[in-house]
mmCIF file of C-alpha atoms in Angstrom:
data_model
loop_
_atom_site.group_PDB
_atom_site.id
_atom_site.type_symbol
_atom_site.label_atom_id
_atom_site.label_comp_id
_atom_site.label_asym_id
_atom_site.label_seq_id
_atom_site.Cartn_x
_atom_site.Cartn_y
_atom_site.Cartn_z
ATOM 1 C CA MET A 521 101.658 96.511 80.691
ATOM 2 C CA HIS A 522 104.214 93.145 79.475
ATOM 3 C CA ALA A 523 107.111 94.145 82.563
ATOM 4 C CA LEU A 524 103.648 94.432 84.421
ATOM 5 C CA VAL A 525 102.558 90.516 82.897
ATOM 6 C CA LYS A 526 106.027 89.577 83.290
ATOM 7 C CA GLY A 527 105.973 90.750 87.345
ATOM 8 C CA GLY A 528 102.496 88.402 87.284
ATOM 9 C CA ALA A 529 99.521 90.534 86.855
ATOM 10 C CA ASP A 530 96.406 88.744 85.860
ATOM 11 C CA ILE A 531 94.676 91.647 84.775
ATOM 12 C CA ILE A 532 96.338 94.529 83.239
ATOM 13 C CA GLU A 533 93.883 97.979 84.100
ATOM 14 C CA LEU A 534 94.860 100.848 81.786
ATOM 15 C CA GLY A 535 94.059 104.184 83.031
ATOM 16 C CA VAL A 536 92.343 106.515 80.148
ATOM 17 C CA PRO A 537 93.505 110.639 80.851
ATOM 18 C CA PHE A 538 91.057 112.832 82.099
ATOM 19 C CA SER A 539 90.487 116.527 83.182
ATOM 20 C CA ASP A 540 88.034 116.321 85.629
ATOM 21 C CA PRO A 541 88.946 113.326 87.890
ATOM 22 C CA MET A 542 86.554 112.688 91.109
ATOM 23 C CA ALA A 543 87.897 109.715 92.603
ATOM 24 C CA ASP A 544 91.729 109.581 91.611
ATOM 25 C CA GLY A 545 94.369 110.797 94.217
ATOM 26 C CA PRO A 546 97.581 113.358 93.628
ATOM 27 C CA VAL A 547 99.350 110.087 91.951
ATOM 28 C CA ILE A 548 96.857 109.465 89.060
ATOM 29 C CA GLN A 549 96.026 113.178 89.164
ATOM 30 C CA ARG A 550 99.332 113.859 88.088
ATOM 31 C CA ALA A 551 99.211 111.528 85.672
ATOM 32 C CA SER A 552 96.241 112.626 83.830
ATOM 33 C CA GLU A 553 97.652 115.970 83.612
ATOM 34 C CA ARG A 554 100.978 114.563 82.056
ATOM 35 C CA ALA A 555 99.165 112.491 80.000
ATOM 36 C CA LEU A 556 96.701 115.647 78.940
ATOM 37 C CA LYS A 557 99.574 117.942 78.259
ATOM 38 C CA HIS A 558 100.848 115.307 75.634
ATOM 39 C CA ASN A 559 97.416 114.678 73.960
ATOM 40 C CA VAL A 560 96.734 111.252 74.641
ATOM 41 C CA SER A 561 93.632 110.751 74.143
ATOM 42 C CA LEU A 562 90.866 107.414 74.637
ATOM 43 C CA ARG A 563 91.623 106.722 70.768
ATOM 44 C CA ASN A 564 95.435 106.030 71.784
ATOM 45 C CA VAL A 565 94.673 104.341 74.555
ATOM 46 C CA LEU A 566 93.017 102.079 72.149
ATOM 47 C CA GLU A 567 95.973 101.924 69.833
ATOM 48 C CA MET A 568 98.111 100.719 72.939
ATOM 49 C CA VAL A 569 95.694 98.257 73.999
ATOM 50 C CA ALA A 570 95.796 97.035 70.332
ATOM 51 C CA GLU A 571 100.011 97.680 69.921
ATOM 52 C CA PHE A 572 100.172 95.606 73.816
ATOM 53 C CA ARG A 573 97.843 92.062 71.602
ATOM 54 C CA LYS A 574 100.456 91.971 68.602
ATOM 55 C CA THR A 575 102.353 89.876 71.563
ATOM 56 C CA ASP A 576 100.134 88.555 73.883
ATOM 57 C CA ALA A 577 96.291 87.771 73.128
ATOM 58 C CA SER A 578 95.610 86.084 76.527
ATOM 59 C CA THR A 579 96.046 88.364 79.439
ATOM 60 C CA PRO A 580 92.760 90.397 80.047
ATOM 61 C CA VAL A 581 92.820 94.518 79.658
ATOM 62 C CA VAL A 582 90.551 96.727 81.289
ATOM 63 C CA LEU A 583 90.129 100.711 80.484
ATOM 64 C CA MET A 584 89.354 102.433 83.895
ATOM 65 C CA GLY A 585 87.919 105.577 83.242
ATOM 66 C CA TYR A 586 84.801 108.368 83.114
ATOM 67 C CA ALA A 587 82.174 108.557 81.228
ATOM 68 C CA ASN A 588 82.716 111.847 79.362
ATOM 69 C CA PRO A 589 85.039 110.366 76.483
ATOM 70 C CA VAL A 590 82.770 107.519 76.274
ATOM 71 C CA GLU A 591 79.504 109.778 75.972
ATOM 72 C CA ARG A 592 81.550 111.877 73.220
ATOM 73 C CA TRP A 593 82.813 109.476 71.359
ATOM 74 C CA GLY A 594 78.968 107.536 71.212
ATOM 75 C CA TYR A 595 78.520 103.824 72.828
ATOM 76 C CA GLU A 596 77.739 101.763 70.207
ATOM 77 C CA SER A 597 81.174 103.344 68.485
ATOM 78 C CA PHE A 598 83.655 103.351 70.961
ATOM 79 C CA ALA A 599 82.066 99.094 72.252
ATOM 80 C CA ALA A 600 83.014 98.241 68.663
ATOM 81 C CA ALA A 601 86.541 100.029 68.240
ATOM 82 C CA ALA A 602 87.363 98.742 72.303
ATOM 83 C CA HIS A 603 86.415 94.812 71.184
ATOM 84 C CA ALA A 604 88.418 95.835 67.554
ATOM 85 C CA ALA A 605 91.663 96.895 69.849
ATOM 86 C CA GLY A 606 91.503 93.610 72.377
ATOM 87 C CA VAL A 607 89.794 95.456 75.629
ATOM 88 C CA ASP A 608 87.730 92.757 77.822
ATOM 89 C CA GLY A 609 86.014 95.042 80.188
ATOM 90 C CA VAL A 610 85.714 98.452 80.999
ATOM 91 C CA LEU A 611 85.014 100.985 84.800
ATOM 92 C CA THR A 612 84.009 103.831 83.938
ATOM 93 C CA VAL A 613 84.059 105.412 87.267
ATOM 94 C CA ASP A 614 81.445 108.053 87.378
ATOM 95 C CA MET A 615 78.399 105.409 85.745
ATOM 96 C CA PRO A 616 76.215 104.333 88.484
ATOM 97 C CA PRO A 617 74.010 101.041 87.753
ATOM 98 C CA GLU A 618 70.936 102.792 87.481
ATOM 99 C CA GLU A 619 71.992 104.769 84.554
ATOM 100 C CA ALA A 620 74.322 102.242 82.860
ATOM 101 C CA GLU A 621 71.558 99.741 81.230
ATOM 102 C CA ASP A 622 72.325 100.826 77.415
ATOM 103 C CA LEU A 623 75.837 101.182 78.377
ATOM 104 C CA ALA A 624 75.771 97.620 79.793
ATOM 105 C CA ARG A 625 73.922 96.145 77.076
ATOM 106 C CA ILE A 626 75.957 97.091 74.460
ATOM 107 C CA PHE A 627 79.222 97.015 76.114
ATOM 108 C CA LYS A 628 78.096 92.855 76.994
ATOM 109 C CA ALA A 629 77.031 92.837 72.829
ATOM 110 C CA ASN A 630 80.550 93.491 71.987
ATOM 111 C CA GLN A 631 82.366 90.963 74.614
ATOM 112 C CA ILE A 632 82.904 93.925 76.635
ATOM 113 C CA ASP A 633 82.609 93.125 80.789
ATOM 114 C CA PRO A 634 80.904 96.256 82.415
ATOM 115 C CA ILE A 635 82.494 97.077 85.681
ATOM 116 C CA PHE A 636 81.371 98.658 88.347
ATOM 117 C CA LEU A 637 82.724 100.130 91.164
ATOM 118 C CA LEU A 638 81.243 99.483 94.867
ATOM 119 C CA ALA A 639 82.256 101.624 98.039
ATOM 120 C CA PRO A 640 81.726 101.485 101.856
ATOM 121 C CA THR A 641 78.776 103.510 101.707
ATOM 122 C CA THR A 642 77.364 101.137 98.986
ATOM 123 C CA PRO A 643 73.507 100.184 99.851
ATOM 124 C CA VAL A 644 72.841 96.572 99.221
ATOM 125 C CA ALA A 645 69.694 97.805 96.907
ATOM 126 C CA ARG A 646 73.137 99.470 94.715
ATOM 127 C CA ILE A 647 74.806 96.210 94.602
ATOM 128 C CA GLN A 648 71.657 94.630 93.663
ATOM 129 C CA ALA A 649 71.795 96.390 91.032
ATOM 130 C CA VAL A 650 75.388 95.885 90.082
ATOM 131 C CA GLU A 651 74.645 92.187 90.229
ATOM 132 C CA ARG A 652 71.894 92.385 87.553
ATOM 133 C CA LEU A 653 74.208 94.279 85.015
ATOM 134 C CA ALA A 654 77.789 94.005 85.800
ATOM 135 C CA SER A 655 80.297 90.867 84.581
ATOM 136 C CA GLY A 656 83.964 90.314 84.636
ATOM 137 C CA TYR A 657 84.535 91.630 88.724
ATOM 138 C CA ALA A 658 83.701 94.414 90.708
ATOM 139 C CA TYR A 659 86.031 96.680 92.134
ATOM 140 C CA TYR A 660 85.327 97.734 95.381
ATOM 141 C CA VAL A 661 86.846 100.918 96.870
ATOM 142 C CA SER A 662 88.490 99.715 100.168
ATOM 143 C CA LEU A 663 88.058 103.451 101.792
ATOM 144 C CA LYS A 664 86.265 106.362 101.904
ATOM 145 C CA GLY A 665 88.800 108.759 100.151
ATOM 146 C CA VAL A 666 90.611 108.509 96.424
ATOM 147 C CA THR A 667 93.298 106.418 95.268
ATOM 148 C CA GLY A 668 96.379 106.297 96.709
ATOM 149 C CA ALA A 669 95.478 106.732 100.442
ATOM 150 C CA SER A 670 97.154 104.854 103.023
ATOM 151 C CA HIS A 671 93.570 104.594 106.422
ATOM 152 C CA LEU A 672 93.290 101.254 105.863
ATOM 153 C CA ASP A 673 91.461 98.996 107.858
ATOM 154 C CA VAL A 674 91.771 95.147 106.534
ATOM 155 C CA SER A 675 89.438 93.648 108.875
ATOM 156 C CA ASN A 676 86.469 96.053 107.961
ATOM 157 C CA VAL A 677 87.582 95.875 104.338
ATOM 158 C CA ALA A 678 86.936 91.868 104.978
ATOM 159 C CA GLU A 679 83.634 92.662 106.615
ATOM 160 C CA ARG A 680 81.782 94.861 103.974
ATOM 161 C CA VAL A 681 83.356 92.420 101.382
ATOM 162 C CA ALA A 682 81.658 89.334 103.061
ATOM 163 C CA VAL A 683 78.480 91.144 102.981
ATOM 164 C CA ILE A 684 78.953 92.328 99.436
ATOM 165 C CA LYS A 685 79.428 88.766 98.084
ATOM 166 C CA GLN A 686 76.370 87.881 99.605
ATOM 167 C CA HIS A 687 74.935 89.318 96.680
ATOM 168 C CA LEU A 688 76.998 89.347 93.988
ATOM 169 C CA THR A 689 78.052 86.273 92.016
ATOM 170 C CA VAL A 690 80.763 87.730 90.018
ATOM 171 C CA PRO A 691 84.658 88.296 91.520
ATOM 172 C CA VAL A 692 84.950 91.087 94.171
ATOM 173 C CA GLY A 693 88.301 93.238 93.602
ATOM 174 C CA VAL A 694 89.937 95.569 96.103
ATOM 175 C CA GLY A 695 91.401 98.291 95.507
ATOM 176 C CA PHE A 696 92.363 101.923 96.773
ATOM 177 C CA GLY A 697 95.752 101.804 99.523
ATOM 178 C CA ILE A 698 97.393 99.047 98.489
ATOM 179 C CA ARG A 699 100.734 100.293 98.551
ATOM 180 C CA ASP A 700 102.811 96.764 99.539
ATOM 181 C CA ALA A 701 103.175 93.147 99.799
ATOM 182 C CA GLU A 702 102.282 92.796 103.381
ATOM 183 C CA THR A 703 98.720 94.746 102.681
ATOM 184 C CA ALA A 704 98.298 92.649 99.345
ATOM 185 C CA ARG A 705 99.166 89.101 101.388
ATOM 186 C CA ALA A 706 96.069 90.617 104.122
ATOM 187 C CA MET A 707 93.859 91.468 101.196
ATOM 188 C CA ALA A 708 94.332 88.395 99.418
ATOM 189 C CA LYS A 709 92.806 85.925 101.672
ATOM 190 C CA PHE A 710 89.483 87.876 101.176
ATOM 191 C CA ALA A 711 89.181 88.909 97.686
ATOM 192 C CA ASP A 712 89.532 87.242 94.654
ATOM 193 C CA ALA A 713 92.036 90.219 92.849
ATOM 194 C CA VAL A 714 94.219 92.737 94.350
ATOM 195 C CA VAL A 715 93.846 95.848 92.677
ATOM 196 C CA ILE A 716 97.283 97.884 93.013
ATOM 197 C CA GLY A 717 96.629 101.557 90.649
ATOM 198 C CA SER A 718 99.315 104.940 92.578
ATOM 199 C CA ARG A 719 102.107 102.823 93.556
ATOM 200 C CA LEU A 720 102.929 101.442 90.094
ATOM 201 C CA VAL A 721 101.747 104.911 88.923
ATOM 202 C CA GLN A 722 104.696 106.254 91.562
ATOM 203 C CA GLU A 723 107.237 104.241 89.592
ATOM 204 C CA VAL A 724 106.109 105.566 86.053
ATOM 205 C CA GLU A 725 106.243 109.193 87.315
ATOM 206 C CA ALA A 726 109.933 108.307 88.941
ATOM 207 C CA GLY A 727 111.546 108.236 85.440
ATOM 208 C CA GLU A 728 111.859 106.012 82.261
ATOM 209 C CA GLU A 729 114.834 104.704 82.944
ATOM 210 C CA GLY A 730 114.642 101.171 84.202
ATOM 211 C CA LEU A 731 110.839 101.298 84.388
ATOM 212 C CA ALA A 732 110.230 98.282 83.442
ATOM 213 C CA GLU A 733 112.426 95.659 85.913
ATOM 214 C CA ARG A 734 111.294 98.277 88.361
ATOM 215 C CA LEU A 735 107.729 97.271 87.673
ATOM 216 C CA THR A 736 108.442 93.643 87.159
ATOM 217 C CA THR A 737 110.184 93.638 90.395
ATOM 218 C CA PHE A 738 108.015 95.228 92.469
ATOM 219 C CA LEU A 739 105.257 93.495 90.971
ATOM 220 C CA SER A 740 107.080 89.826 91.922
ATOM 221 C CA GLY A 741 107.138 90.993 95.413
ATOM 222 C CA ILE A 742 103.289 91.453 95.067
ATOM 223 C CA ARG A 743 102.434 88.333 93.180
ATOM 224 C CA ALA A 744 104.434 86.303 95.541
ATOM 225 C CA ALA A 745 102.629 87.052 98.413
ATOM 226 C CA ILE A 746 99.617 86.707 97.028
ATOM 227 C CA ASP A 747 100.363 83.691 96.440
ATOM 228 C CA THR A 748 101.506 82.809 99.501
ATOM 229 C CA ALA A 749 97.976 83.980 100.852
ATOM 230 C CA ARG A 750 96.323 81.788 98.664
ATOM 231 C CA ALA A 751 98.557 78.768 99.615
#
C-alpha cells in the first residue's frame, strides 16, 4: 500500500477476499483464492488498514468487496470497526442502491462513504438512485465483462460518462480494462479518477521479490500519463 502511494496513487482500493465473486476476472479470483487459503478475513483486512494508518493518515482507503461478509458481521459493528481502522469508503459490488438505504445511512453515520458501481447497462433511474445515496465517488465499470478484460472502447466510455455526470454530483471514476499508461491517459481526459486493479494484482501474483519497487515503478508511469492528460 505504501508503494502504491509512493508511485502516485491518490486513493487505494483494497480488495476483500470472497469465495464467490461475480464481477472479478481470473486474476482477482486467483488472488481471493490465495487469500482465503491462508484464512485472510475481513477482520484481517481491517488490521492491514490500521497498520497502514500508523504511518499514513491521509491517503484515502476504500474497501472493495461483496455484501456477504458485511452482512455476517452486522452493519453497525462493521461500520464502527472500519471507521476505527481508518477506512474512508466501502464499495460493495453486489449491493444495489435500491437495497442499500440502511447500509448507506449507517456508513455515513460512521464517516464512511458508500460507493456504488455503475455499468454500461445502468438505466437513468438507477443512476439517480445512486445519486441519492452515494458519497465519495461513483465507480463506472467501463465494459460489459469482468475485471481484467481488454475489449475497451474509450470513445464509448467517454460518451457514457458524460451522460452519467448529468445525473451525479459525486466524482466518477472509471475502471475495468485499464492496463497501461496510454489507456489511463485517454480515460483521464474525461474521468475524475482512473482505477487500475487487475494489472496491479498481476504484479503481486508474480512474486514478493522486488514487489514494492515494481508497483511503484508501474504506477509512476500511470501517474505521469494522467498528469499529462490533465495538464
